[in-house]
mmCIF file of C-alpha atoms in Angstrom:
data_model
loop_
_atom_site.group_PDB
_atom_site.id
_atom_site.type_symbol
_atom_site.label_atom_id
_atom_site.label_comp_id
_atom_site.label_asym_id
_atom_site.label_seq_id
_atom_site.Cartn_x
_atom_site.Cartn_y
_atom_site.Cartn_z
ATOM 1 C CA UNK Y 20 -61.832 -146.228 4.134
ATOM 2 C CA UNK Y 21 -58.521 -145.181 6.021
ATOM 3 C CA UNK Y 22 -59.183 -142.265 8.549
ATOM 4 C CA UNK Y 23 -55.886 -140.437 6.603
ATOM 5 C CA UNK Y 24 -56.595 -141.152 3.177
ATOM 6 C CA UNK Y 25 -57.369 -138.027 0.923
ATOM 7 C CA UNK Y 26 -59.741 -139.744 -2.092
ATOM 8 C CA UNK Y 27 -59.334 -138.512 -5.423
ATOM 9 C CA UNK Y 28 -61.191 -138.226 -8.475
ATOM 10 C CA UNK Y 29 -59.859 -140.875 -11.458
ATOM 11 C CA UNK Y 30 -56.899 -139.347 -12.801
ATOM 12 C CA UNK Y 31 -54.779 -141.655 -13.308
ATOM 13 C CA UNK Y 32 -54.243 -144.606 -15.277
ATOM 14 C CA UNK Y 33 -57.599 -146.757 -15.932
ATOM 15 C CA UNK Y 34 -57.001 -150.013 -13.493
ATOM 16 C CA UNK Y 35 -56.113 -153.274 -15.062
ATOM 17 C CA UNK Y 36 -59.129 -155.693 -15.841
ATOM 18 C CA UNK Y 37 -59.162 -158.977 -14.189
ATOM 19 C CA UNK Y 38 -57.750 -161.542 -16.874
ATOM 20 C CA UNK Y 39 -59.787 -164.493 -15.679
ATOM 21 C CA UNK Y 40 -63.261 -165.018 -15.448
ATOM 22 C CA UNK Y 41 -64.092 -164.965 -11.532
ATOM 23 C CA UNK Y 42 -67.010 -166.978 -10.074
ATOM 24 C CA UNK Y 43 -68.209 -166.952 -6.521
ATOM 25 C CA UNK Y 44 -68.778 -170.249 -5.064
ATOM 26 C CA UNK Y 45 -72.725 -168.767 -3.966
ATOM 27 C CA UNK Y 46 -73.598 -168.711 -7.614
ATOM 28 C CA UNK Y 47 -71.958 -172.271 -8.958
ATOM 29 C CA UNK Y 48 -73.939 -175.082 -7.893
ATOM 30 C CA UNK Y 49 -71.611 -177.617 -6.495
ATOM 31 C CA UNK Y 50 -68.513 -175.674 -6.848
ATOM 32 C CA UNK Y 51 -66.486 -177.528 -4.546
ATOM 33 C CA UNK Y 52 -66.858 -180.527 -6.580
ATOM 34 C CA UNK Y 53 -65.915 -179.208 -10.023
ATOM 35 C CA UNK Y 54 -62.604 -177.797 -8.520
ATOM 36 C CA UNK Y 55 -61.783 -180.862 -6.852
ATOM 37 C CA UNK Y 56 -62.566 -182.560 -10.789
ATOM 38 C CA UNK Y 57 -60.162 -179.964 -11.778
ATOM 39 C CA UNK Y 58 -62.281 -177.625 -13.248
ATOM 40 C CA UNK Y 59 -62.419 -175.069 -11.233
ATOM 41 C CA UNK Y 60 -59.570 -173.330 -9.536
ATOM 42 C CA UNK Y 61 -59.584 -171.766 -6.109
ATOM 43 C CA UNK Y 62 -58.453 -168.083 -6.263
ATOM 44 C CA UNK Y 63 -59.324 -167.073 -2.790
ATOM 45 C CA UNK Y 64 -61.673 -168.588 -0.479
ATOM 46 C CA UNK Y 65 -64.982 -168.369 -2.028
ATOM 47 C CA UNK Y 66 -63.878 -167.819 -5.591
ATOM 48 C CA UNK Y 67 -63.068 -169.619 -8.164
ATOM 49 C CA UNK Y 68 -62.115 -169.813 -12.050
ATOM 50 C CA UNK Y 69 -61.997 -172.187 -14.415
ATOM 51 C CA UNK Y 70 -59.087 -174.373 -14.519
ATOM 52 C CA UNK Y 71 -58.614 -173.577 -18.365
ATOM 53 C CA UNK Y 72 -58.201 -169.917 -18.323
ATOM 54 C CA UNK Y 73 -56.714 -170.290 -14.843
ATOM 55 C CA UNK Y 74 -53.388 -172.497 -15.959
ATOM 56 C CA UNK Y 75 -51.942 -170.557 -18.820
ATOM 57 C CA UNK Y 76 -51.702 -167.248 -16.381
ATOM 58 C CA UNK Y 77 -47.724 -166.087 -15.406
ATOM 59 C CA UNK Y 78 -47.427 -165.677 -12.434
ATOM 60 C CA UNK Y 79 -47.912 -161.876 -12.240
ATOM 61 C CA UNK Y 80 -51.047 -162.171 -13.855
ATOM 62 C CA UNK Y 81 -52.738 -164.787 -11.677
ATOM 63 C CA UNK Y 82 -51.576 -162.351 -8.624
ATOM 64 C CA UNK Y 83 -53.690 -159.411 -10.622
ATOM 65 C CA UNK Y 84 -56.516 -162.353 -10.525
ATOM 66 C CA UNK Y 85 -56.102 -163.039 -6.645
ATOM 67 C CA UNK Y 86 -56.192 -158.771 -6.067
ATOM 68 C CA UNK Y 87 -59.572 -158.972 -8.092
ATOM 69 C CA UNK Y 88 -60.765 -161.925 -5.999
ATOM 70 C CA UNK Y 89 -60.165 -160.150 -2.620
ATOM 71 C CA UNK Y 90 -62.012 -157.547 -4.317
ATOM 72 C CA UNK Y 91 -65.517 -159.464 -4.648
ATOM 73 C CA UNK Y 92 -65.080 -160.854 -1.035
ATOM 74 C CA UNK Y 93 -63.991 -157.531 0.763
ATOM 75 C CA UNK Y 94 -65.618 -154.869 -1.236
ATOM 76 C CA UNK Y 95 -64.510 -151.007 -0.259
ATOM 77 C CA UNK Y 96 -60.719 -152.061 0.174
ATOM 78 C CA UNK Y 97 -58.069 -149.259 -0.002
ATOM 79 C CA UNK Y 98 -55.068 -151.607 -1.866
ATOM 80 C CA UNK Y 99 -51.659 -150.734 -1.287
ATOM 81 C CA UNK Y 100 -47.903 -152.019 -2.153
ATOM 82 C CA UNK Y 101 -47.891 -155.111 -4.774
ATOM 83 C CA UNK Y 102 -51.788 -155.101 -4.857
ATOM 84 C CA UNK Y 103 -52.118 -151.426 -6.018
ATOM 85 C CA UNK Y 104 -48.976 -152.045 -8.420
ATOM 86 C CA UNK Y 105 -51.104 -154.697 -9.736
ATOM 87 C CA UNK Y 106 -54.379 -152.796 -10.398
ATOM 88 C CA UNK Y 107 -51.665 -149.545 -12.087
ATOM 89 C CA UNK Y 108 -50.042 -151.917 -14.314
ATOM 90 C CA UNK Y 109 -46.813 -151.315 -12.480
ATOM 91 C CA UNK Y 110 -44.655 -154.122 -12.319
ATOM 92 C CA UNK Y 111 -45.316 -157.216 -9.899
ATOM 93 C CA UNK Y 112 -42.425 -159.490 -9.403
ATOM 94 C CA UNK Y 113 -44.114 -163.100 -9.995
ATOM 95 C CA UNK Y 114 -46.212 -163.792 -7.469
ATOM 96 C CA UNK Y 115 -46.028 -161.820 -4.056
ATOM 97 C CA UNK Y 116 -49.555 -164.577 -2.869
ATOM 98 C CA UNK Y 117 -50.581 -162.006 -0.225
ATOM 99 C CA UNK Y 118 -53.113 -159.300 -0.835
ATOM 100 C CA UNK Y 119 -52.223 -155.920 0.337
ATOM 101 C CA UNK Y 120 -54.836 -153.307 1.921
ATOM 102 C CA UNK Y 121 -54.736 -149.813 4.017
ATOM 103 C CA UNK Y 122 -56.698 -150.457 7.354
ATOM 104 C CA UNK Y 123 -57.723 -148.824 10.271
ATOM 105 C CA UNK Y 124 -54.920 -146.839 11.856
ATOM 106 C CA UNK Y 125 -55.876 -147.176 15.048
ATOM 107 C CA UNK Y 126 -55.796 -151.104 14.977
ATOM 108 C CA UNK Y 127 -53.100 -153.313 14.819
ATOM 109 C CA UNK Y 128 -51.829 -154.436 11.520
ATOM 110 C CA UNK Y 129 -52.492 -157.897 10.490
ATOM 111 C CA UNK Y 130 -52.820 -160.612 8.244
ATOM 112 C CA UNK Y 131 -55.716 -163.360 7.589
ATOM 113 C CA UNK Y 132 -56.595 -165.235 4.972
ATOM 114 C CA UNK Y 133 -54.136 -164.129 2.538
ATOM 115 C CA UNK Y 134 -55.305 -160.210 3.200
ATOM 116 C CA UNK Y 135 -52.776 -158.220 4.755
ATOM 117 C CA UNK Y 136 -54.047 -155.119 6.477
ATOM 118 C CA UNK Y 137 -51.444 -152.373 6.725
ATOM 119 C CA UNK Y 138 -51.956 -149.547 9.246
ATOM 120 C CA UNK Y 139 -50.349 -146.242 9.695
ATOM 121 C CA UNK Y 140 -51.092 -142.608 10.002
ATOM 122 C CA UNK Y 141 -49.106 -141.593 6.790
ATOM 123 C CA UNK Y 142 -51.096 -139.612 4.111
ATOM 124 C CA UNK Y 143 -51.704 -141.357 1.192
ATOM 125 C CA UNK Y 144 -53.539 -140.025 -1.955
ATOM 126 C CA UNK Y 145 -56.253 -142.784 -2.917
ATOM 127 C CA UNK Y 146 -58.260 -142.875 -6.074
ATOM 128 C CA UNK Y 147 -61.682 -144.261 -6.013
ATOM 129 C CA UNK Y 148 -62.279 -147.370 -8.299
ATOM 130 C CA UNK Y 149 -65.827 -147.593 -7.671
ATOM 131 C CA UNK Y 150 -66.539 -150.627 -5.550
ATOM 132 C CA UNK Y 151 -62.843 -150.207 -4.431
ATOM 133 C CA UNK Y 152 -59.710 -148.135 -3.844
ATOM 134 C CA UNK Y 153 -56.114 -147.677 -4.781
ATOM 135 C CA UNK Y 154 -53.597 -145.758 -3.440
ATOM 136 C CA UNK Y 155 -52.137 -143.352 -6.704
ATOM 137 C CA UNK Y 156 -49.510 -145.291 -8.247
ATOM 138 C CA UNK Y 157 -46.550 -142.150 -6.508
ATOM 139 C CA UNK Y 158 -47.523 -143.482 -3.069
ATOM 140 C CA UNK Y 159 -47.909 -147.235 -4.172
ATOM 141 C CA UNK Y 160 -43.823 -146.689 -5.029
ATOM 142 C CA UNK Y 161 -43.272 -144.937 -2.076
ATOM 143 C CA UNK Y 162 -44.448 -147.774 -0.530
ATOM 144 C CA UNK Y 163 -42.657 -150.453 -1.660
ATOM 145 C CA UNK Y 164 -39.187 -148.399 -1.481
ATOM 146 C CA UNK Y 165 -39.892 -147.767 1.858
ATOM 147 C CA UNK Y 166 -40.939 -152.261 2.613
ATOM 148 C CA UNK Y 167 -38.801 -154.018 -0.124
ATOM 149 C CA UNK Y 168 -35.157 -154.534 -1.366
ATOM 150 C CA UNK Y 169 -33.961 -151.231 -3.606
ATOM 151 C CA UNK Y 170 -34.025 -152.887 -6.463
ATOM 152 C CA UNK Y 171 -37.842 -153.692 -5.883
ATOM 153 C CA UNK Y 172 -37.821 -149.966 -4.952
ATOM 154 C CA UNK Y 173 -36.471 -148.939 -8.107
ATOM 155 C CA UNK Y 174 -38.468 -150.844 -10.620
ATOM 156 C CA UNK Y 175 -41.433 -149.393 -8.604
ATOM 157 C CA UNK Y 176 -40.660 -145.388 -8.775
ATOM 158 C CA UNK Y 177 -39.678 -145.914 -12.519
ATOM 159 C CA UNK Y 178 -42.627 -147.136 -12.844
ATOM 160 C CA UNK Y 179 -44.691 -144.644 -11.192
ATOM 161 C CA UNK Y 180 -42.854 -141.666 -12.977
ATOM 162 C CA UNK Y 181 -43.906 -143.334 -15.967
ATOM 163 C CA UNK Y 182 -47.170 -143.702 -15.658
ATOM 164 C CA UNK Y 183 -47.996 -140.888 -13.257
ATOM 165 C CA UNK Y 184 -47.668 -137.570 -15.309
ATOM 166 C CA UNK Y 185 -47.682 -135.414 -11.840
ATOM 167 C CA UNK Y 186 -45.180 -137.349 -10.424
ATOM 168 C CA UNK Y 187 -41.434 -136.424 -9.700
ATOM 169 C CA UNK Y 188 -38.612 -137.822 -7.987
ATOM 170 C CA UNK Y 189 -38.862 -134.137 -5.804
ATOM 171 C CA UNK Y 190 -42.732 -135.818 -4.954
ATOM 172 C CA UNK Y 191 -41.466 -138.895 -4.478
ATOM 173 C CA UNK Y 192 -38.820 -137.858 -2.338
ATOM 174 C CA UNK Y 193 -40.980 -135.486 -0.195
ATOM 175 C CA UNK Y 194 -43.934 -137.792 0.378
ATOM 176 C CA UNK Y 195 -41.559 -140.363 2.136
ATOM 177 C CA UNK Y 196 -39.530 -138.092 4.088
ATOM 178 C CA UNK Y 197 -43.588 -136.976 5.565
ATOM 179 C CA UNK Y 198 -43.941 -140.401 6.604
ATOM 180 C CA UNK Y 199 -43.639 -141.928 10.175
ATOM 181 C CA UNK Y 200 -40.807 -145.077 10.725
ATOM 182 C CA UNK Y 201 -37.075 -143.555 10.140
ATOM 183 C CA UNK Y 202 -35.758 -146.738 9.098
ATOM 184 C CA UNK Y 203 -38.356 -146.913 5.941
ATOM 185 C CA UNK Y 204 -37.492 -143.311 5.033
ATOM 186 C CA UNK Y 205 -33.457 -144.505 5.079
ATOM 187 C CA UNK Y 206 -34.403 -147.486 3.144
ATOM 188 C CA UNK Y 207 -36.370 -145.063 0.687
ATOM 189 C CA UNK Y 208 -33.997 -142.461 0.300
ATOM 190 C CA UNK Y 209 -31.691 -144.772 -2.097
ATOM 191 C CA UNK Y 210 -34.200 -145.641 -5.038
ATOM 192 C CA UNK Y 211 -35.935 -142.557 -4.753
ATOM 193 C CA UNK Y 212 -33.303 -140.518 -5.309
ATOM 194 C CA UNK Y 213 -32.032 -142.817 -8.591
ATOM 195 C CA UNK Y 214 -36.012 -142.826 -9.899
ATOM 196 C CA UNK Y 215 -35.609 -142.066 -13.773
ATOM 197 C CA UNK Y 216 -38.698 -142.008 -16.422
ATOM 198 C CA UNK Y 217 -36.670 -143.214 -18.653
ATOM 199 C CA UNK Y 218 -36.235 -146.794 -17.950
ATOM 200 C CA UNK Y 219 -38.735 -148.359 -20.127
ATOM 201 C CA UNK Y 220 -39.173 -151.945 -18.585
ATOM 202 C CA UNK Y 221 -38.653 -153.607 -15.003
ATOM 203 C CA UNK Y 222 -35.502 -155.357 -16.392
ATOM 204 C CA UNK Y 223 -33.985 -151.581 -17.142
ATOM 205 C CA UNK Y 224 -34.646 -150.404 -13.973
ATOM 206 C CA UNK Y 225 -33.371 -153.777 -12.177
ATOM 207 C CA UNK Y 226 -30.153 -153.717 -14.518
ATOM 208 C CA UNK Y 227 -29.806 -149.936 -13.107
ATOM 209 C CA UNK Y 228 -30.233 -150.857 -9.696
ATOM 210 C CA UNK Y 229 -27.627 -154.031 -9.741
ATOM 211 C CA UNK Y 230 -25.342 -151.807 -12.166
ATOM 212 C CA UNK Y 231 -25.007 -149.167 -9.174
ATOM 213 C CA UNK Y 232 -24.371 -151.883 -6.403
ATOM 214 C CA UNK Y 233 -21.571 -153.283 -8.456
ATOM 215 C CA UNK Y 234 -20.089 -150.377 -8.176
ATOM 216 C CA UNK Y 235 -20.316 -149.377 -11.789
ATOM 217 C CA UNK Y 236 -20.947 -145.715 -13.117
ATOM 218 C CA UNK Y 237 -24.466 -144.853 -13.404
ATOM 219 C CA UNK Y 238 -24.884 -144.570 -17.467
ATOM 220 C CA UNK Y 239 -26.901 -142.352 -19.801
ATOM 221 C CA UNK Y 240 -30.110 -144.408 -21.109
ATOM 222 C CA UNK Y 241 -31.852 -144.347 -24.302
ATOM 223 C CA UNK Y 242 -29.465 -142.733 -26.305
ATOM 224 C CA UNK Y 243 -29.902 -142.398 -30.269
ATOM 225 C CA UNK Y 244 -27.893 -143.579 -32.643
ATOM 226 C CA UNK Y 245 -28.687 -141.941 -35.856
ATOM 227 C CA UNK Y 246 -27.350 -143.451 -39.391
ATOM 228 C CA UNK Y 247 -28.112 -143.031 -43.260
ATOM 229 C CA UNK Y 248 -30.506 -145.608 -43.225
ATOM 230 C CA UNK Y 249 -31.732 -146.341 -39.879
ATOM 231 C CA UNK Y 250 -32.189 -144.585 -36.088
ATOM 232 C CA UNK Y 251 -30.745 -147.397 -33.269
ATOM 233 C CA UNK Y 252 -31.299 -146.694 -29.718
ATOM 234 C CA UNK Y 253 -28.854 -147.991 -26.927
ATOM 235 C CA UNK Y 254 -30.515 -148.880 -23.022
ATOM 236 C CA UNK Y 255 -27.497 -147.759 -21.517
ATOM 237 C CA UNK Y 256 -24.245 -145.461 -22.425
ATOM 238 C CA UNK Y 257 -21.177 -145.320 -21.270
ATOM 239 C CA UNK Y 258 -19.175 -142.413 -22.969
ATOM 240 C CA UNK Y 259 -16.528 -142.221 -20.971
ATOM 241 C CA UNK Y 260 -15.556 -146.275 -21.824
ATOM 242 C CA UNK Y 261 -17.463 -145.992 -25.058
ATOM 243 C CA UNK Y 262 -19.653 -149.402 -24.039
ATOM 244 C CA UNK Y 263 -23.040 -149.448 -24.879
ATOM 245 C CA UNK Y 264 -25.452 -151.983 -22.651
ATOM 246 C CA UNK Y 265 -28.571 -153.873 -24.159
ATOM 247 C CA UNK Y 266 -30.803 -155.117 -21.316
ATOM 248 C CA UNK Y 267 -32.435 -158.188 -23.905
ATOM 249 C CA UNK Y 268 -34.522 -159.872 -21.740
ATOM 250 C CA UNK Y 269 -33.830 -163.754 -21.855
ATOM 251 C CA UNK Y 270 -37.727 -164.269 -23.657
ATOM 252 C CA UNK Y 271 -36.677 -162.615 -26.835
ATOM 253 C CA UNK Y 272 -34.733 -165.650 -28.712
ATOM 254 C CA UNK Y 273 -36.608 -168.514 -26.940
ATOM 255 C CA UNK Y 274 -38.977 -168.587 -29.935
ATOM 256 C CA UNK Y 275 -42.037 -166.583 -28.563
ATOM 257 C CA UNK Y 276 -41.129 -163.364 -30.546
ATOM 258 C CA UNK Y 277 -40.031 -165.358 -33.802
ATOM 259 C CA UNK Y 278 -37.316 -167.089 -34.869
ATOM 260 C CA UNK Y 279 -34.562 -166.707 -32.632
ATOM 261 C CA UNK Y 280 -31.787 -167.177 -35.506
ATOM 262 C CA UNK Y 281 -33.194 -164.546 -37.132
ATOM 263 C CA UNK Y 282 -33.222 -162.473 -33.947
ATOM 264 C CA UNK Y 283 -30.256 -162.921 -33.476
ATOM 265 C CA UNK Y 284 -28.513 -161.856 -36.920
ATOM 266 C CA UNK Y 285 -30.457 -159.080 -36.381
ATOM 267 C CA UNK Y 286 -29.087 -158.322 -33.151
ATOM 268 C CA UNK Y 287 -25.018 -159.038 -34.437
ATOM 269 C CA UNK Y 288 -26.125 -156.778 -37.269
ATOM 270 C CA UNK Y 289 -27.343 -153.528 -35.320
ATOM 271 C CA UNK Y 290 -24.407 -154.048 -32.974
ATOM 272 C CA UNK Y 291 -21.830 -153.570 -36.159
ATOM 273 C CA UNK Y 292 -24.070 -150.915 -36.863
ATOM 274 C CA UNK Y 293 -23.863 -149.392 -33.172
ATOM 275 C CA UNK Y 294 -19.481 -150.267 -33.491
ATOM 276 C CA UNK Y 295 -19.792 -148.119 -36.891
ATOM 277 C CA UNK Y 296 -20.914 -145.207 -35.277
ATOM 278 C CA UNK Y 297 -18.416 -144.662 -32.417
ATOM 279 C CA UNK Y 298 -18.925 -147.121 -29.598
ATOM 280 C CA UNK Y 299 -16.229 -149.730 -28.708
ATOM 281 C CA UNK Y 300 -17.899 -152.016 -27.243
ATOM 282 C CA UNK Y 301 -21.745 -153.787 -26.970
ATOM 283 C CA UNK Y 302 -23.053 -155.872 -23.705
ATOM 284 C CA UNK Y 303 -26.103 -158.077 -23.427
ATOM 285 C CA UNK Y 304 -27.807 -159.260 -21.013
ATOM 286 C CA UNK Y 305 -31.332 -160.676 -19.245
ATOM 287 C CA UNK Y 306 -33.056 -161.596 -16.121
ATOM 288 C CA UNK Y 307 -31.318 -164.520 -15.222
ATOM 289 C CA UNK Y 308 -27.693 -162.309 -15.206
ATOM 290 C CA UNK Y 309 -29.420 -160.104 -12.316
ATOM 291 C CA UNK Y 310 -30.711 -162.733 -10.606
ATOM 292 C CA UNK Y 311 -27.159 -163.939 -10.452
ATOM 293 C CA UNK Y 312 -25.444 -160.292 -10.131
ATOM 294 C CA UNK Y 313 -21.625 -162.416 -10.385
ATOM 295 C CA UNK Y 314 -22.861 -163.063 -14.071
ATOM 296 C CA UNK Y 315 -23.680 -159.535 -14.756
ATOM 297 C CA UNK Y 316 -20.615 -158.201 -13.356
ATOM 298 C CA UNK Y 317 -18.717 -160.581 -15.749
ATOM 299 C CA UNK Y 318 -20.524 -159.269 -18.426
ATOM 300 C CA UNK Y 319 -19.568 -155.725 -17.809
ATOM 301 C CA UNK Y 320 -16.031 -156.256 -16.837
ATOM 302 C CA UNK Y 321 -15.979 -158.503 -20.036
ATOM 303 C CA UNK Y 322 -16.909 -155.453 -21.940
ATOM 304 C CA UNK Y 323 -14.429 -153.073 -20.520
ATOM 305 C CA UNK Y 324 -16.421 -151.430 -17.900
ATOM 306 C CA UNK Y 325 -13.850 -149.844 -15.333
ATOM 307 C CA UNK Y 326 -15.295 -150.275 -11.535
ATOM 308 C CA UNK Y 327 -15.962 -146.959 -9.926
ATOM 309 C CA UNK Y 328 -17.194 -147.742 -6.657
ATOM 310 C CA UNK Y 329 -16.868 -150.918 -4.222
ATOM 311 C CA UNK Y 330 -19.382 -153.118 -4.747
ATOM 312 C CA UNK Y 331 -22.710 -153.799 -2.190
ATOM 313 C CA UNK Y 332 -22.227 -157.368 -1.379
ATOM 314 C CA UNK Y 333 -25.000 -157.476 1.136
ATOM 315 C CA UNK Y 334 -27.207 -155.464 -1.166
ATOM 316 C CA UNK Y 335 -26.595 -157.675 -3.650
ATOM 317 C CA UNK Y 336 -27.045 -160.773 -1.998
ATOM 318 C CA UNK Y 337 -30.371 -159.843 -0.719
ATOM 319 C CA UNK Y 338 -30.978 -158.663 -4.422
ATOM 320 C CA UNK Y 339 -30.924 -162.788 -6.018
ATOM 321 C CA UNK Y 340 -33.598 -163.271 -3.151
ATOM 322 C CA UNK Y 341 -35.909 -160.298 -4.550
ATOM 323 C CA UNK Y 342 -35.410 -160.854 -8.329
ATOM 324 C CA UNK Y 343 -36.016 -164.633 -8.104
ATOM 325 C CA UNK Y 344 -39.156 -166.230 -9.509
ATOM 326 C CA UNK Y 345 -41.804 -167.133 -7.392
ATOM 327 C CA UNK Y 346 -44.920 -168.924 -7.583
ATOM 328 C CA UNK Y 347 -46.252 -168.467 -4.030
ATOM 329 C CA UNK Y 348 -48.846 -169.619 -1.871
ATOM 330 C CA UNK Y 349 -50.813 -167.176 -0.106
ATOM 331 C CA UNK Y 350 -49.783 -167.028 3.462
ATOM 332 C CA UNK Y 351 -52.813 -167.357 5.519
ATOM 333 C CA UNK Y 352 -51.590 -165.919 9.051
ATOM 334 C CA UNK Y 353 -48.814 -163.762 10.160
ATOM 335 C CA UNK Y 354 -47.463 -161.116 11.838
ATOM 336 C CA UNK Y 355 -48.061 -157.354 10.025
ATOM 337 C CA UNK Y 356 -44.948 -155.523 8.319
ATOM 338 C CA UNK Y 357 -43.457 -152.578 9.739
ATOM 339 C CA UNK Y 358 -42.258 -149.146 8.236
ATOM 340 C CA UNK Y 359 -44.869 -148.654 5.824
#
C-alpha cells in the first residue's frame, strides 16, 4: 500500500465483478496445452479463461477481465487510471492492454509484464476492496485528466460526478491543483472545469468535449420537452439557434436494440414532435462522427449551428487518436508515464 494513500471505508460504488471465469494455470492440469487447443485463453501470465466465454467479450470488458487477472497474481494492488475506471464502472475506451497500479513513491515508476506501476507523492483517497484497492472513482478522474487527451478527461470526471455523490467539479478541481507536475495540472484544468453530472453516457460527454474544440457554444443538456401526450428529452440545446442535438450512438439501428426501421420511424416521429414544440432544427449523430470530428462539424454546421470560437485543430487531431477503437496487446516493458 502507497506510503500517501489515505484508505477508506466502502463508500462508494460496489466494484464491477469479473465477467469471465478466471483460472490459474497452478490449478488446471495441463493448461498450457488446452490454450494452445484453443480452449483456454491467456489473460495474463498465469491465468487463463476459457476460450468460449473469453471471445464474445468487447473490448472494454475483456480489459475489466485482464484488471481482475492482475488481481489474482499481485494481490494488495492500489489500481489507478483505466484500471480503477474499470473496477467503478466508469468508462474504459476499448482496450487500454496495460494494467494500472499506485507504487512505492520512493521508487522509480515502471512497467513489466503488462503492470504499470505509477509513483508519486500526491494524496489519493483509496477504498479497500478486500484483497485489493482502488483509488475513489474523484481521484481515478483526476487522474486520467491530468495523463490523457481532454476528451478522455472529460468522459472520466462526468463519470465520476455521476457516480460519486461527494464529488464536485470544486473537488475535482482542488484535488489536482494539490498535486505535484504543473504540466498535468494545465492539462487538467480544461475538463475539470467543463465536468457536468449531467451527461448520461461516454458518447455525451465526448460529443461535449469535440463540440467545444470546434468552436461551438457549449449547450444546455437534457432539456424536457413536455406535450399532451408524451414528455421528450433533448441531449443537447441550443436556444439561441433553436437546434436541438441527439448524440444516437451508431449501435442503436444496427439491429441489436430491434428493428432498426422501426427505430427509425420512431426517431423521424419524435423529431416532428420536438419541431412542433419550438425547435428549428434536430442533429444526429454517433461515435464514428467524433472519431472523425470533420463529420461532426458538418453535421452541426448542416443544422445551422453558428461557430463561436476558432476551432482546436491540434486538440482535435489528437482527439481521432483517443476516441479510436482499440484492441490492444498488453505492452510488456516500457518506460513509466509522467505527471500523474
Amino acid at each position: 500500500m502507497p506510503w500517501n494513500a489515505d484508505v477508506l471505508p466502502v463508500t462508494r460504488p460496489a466494484p464491477v465483478a469479473c465477467p469471465v471465469p478466471l483460472l490459474r494455470a497452478r490449478d488446471v492440469p495441463q493448461a498450457a496445452r488446452l490454450a494452445s487447443r484453443g480452449e483456454l485463453v491467456s489473460v495474463v501470465r498465469g491465468v487463463y479463461s476459457p476460450t468460449a466465454s473469453w471471445r464474445p467479450l468487447l473490448p472494454w470488458k475483456r480489459y475489466l477481465a485482464r484488471v481482475h487477472a492482475t488481481i489474482l497474481v499481485h494481490p494488495g494492488l492500489v489500481l489507478s487510471h483505466e484500471s480503477a475506471a474499470a473496477i467503478w464502472g466508469m468508462p474504459v475506451l476499448g482496450d487500454p492492454g496495460v494494467v494500472h497500479a499506485l507504487g512505492d513513491p520512493t521508487r522509480t515508476s515502471r512497467l513489466h509484464a503488462g503492470l504499470r506501476l505509477h509513483t508519486t507523492t500526491g494524496a489519493r483517497d483509496v477504498v479497500d476492496l478486500g484483497g485489493f484497492a482502488a483509488v475513489a472513482p474523484s481521484d481515478c478522474a483526476v487522474d486520467l485528466a491530468r495523463a490523457r487527451h481532454v476528451v478522455v478527461g472529460l468522459i472520466a470526471a462526468d463519470a465520476a460526478l455521476r457516480l460519486d455523490p461527494a464529488a464536485s467539479v470544486e473537488s475535482l478541481v482542488e484535488q489536482n491543483e494539490q498535486r505535484p507536475s504543473s504540466r498535468g495540472r494545465r492539462i487538467a484544468r480544461w475538463p475539470l472545469h467543463r465536468a457536468r453530472a449531467e451527461a448520461e453516457s461516454t458518447l455525451e460527454s465526448a460529443s461535449r468535449a469535440i463540440i467545444e474544440l470546434l468552436g461551438y457554444e457549449e449547450p444546455e443538456l437534457q432539456t424536457e420537452w413536455s406535450g399532451p401526450a408524451v414528455t421528450d428529452r433533448t441531449d443537447f440545446w441550443w436556444p439561441g439557434s433553436g437546434i436541438a442535438g441527439e448524440a444516437d450512438g451508431d449501435l442503436k439501428y444496427d439491429g441489436r436494440f430491434g428493428d432498426p426501421v422501426s427505430l427509425l420511424r420512431a426517431r423521424r416521429e419524435r423529431d416532428h414532435r420536438l419541431r412542433s414544440r419550438g425547435i428549428r432544427s434536430v442533429a444526429h449523430w454517433g461515435w464514428s462522427d467524433l472519431v472523425d470530428p470533420d463529420a461532426l462539424d458538418g453535421i452541426l454546421r448542416g443544422a445551422g449551428l453558428p461557430r463561436v470560437a476558432l476551432p482546436d485543430p491540434y486538440r482535435l487531431a489528437t482527439a481521432r487518436i483517443a476516441l479510436a477503437p482499440r484492441h490492444s496487446v498488453p505492452r510488456l516493458h516500457a518506460r513509466a508515464e509522467t505527471g500523474v
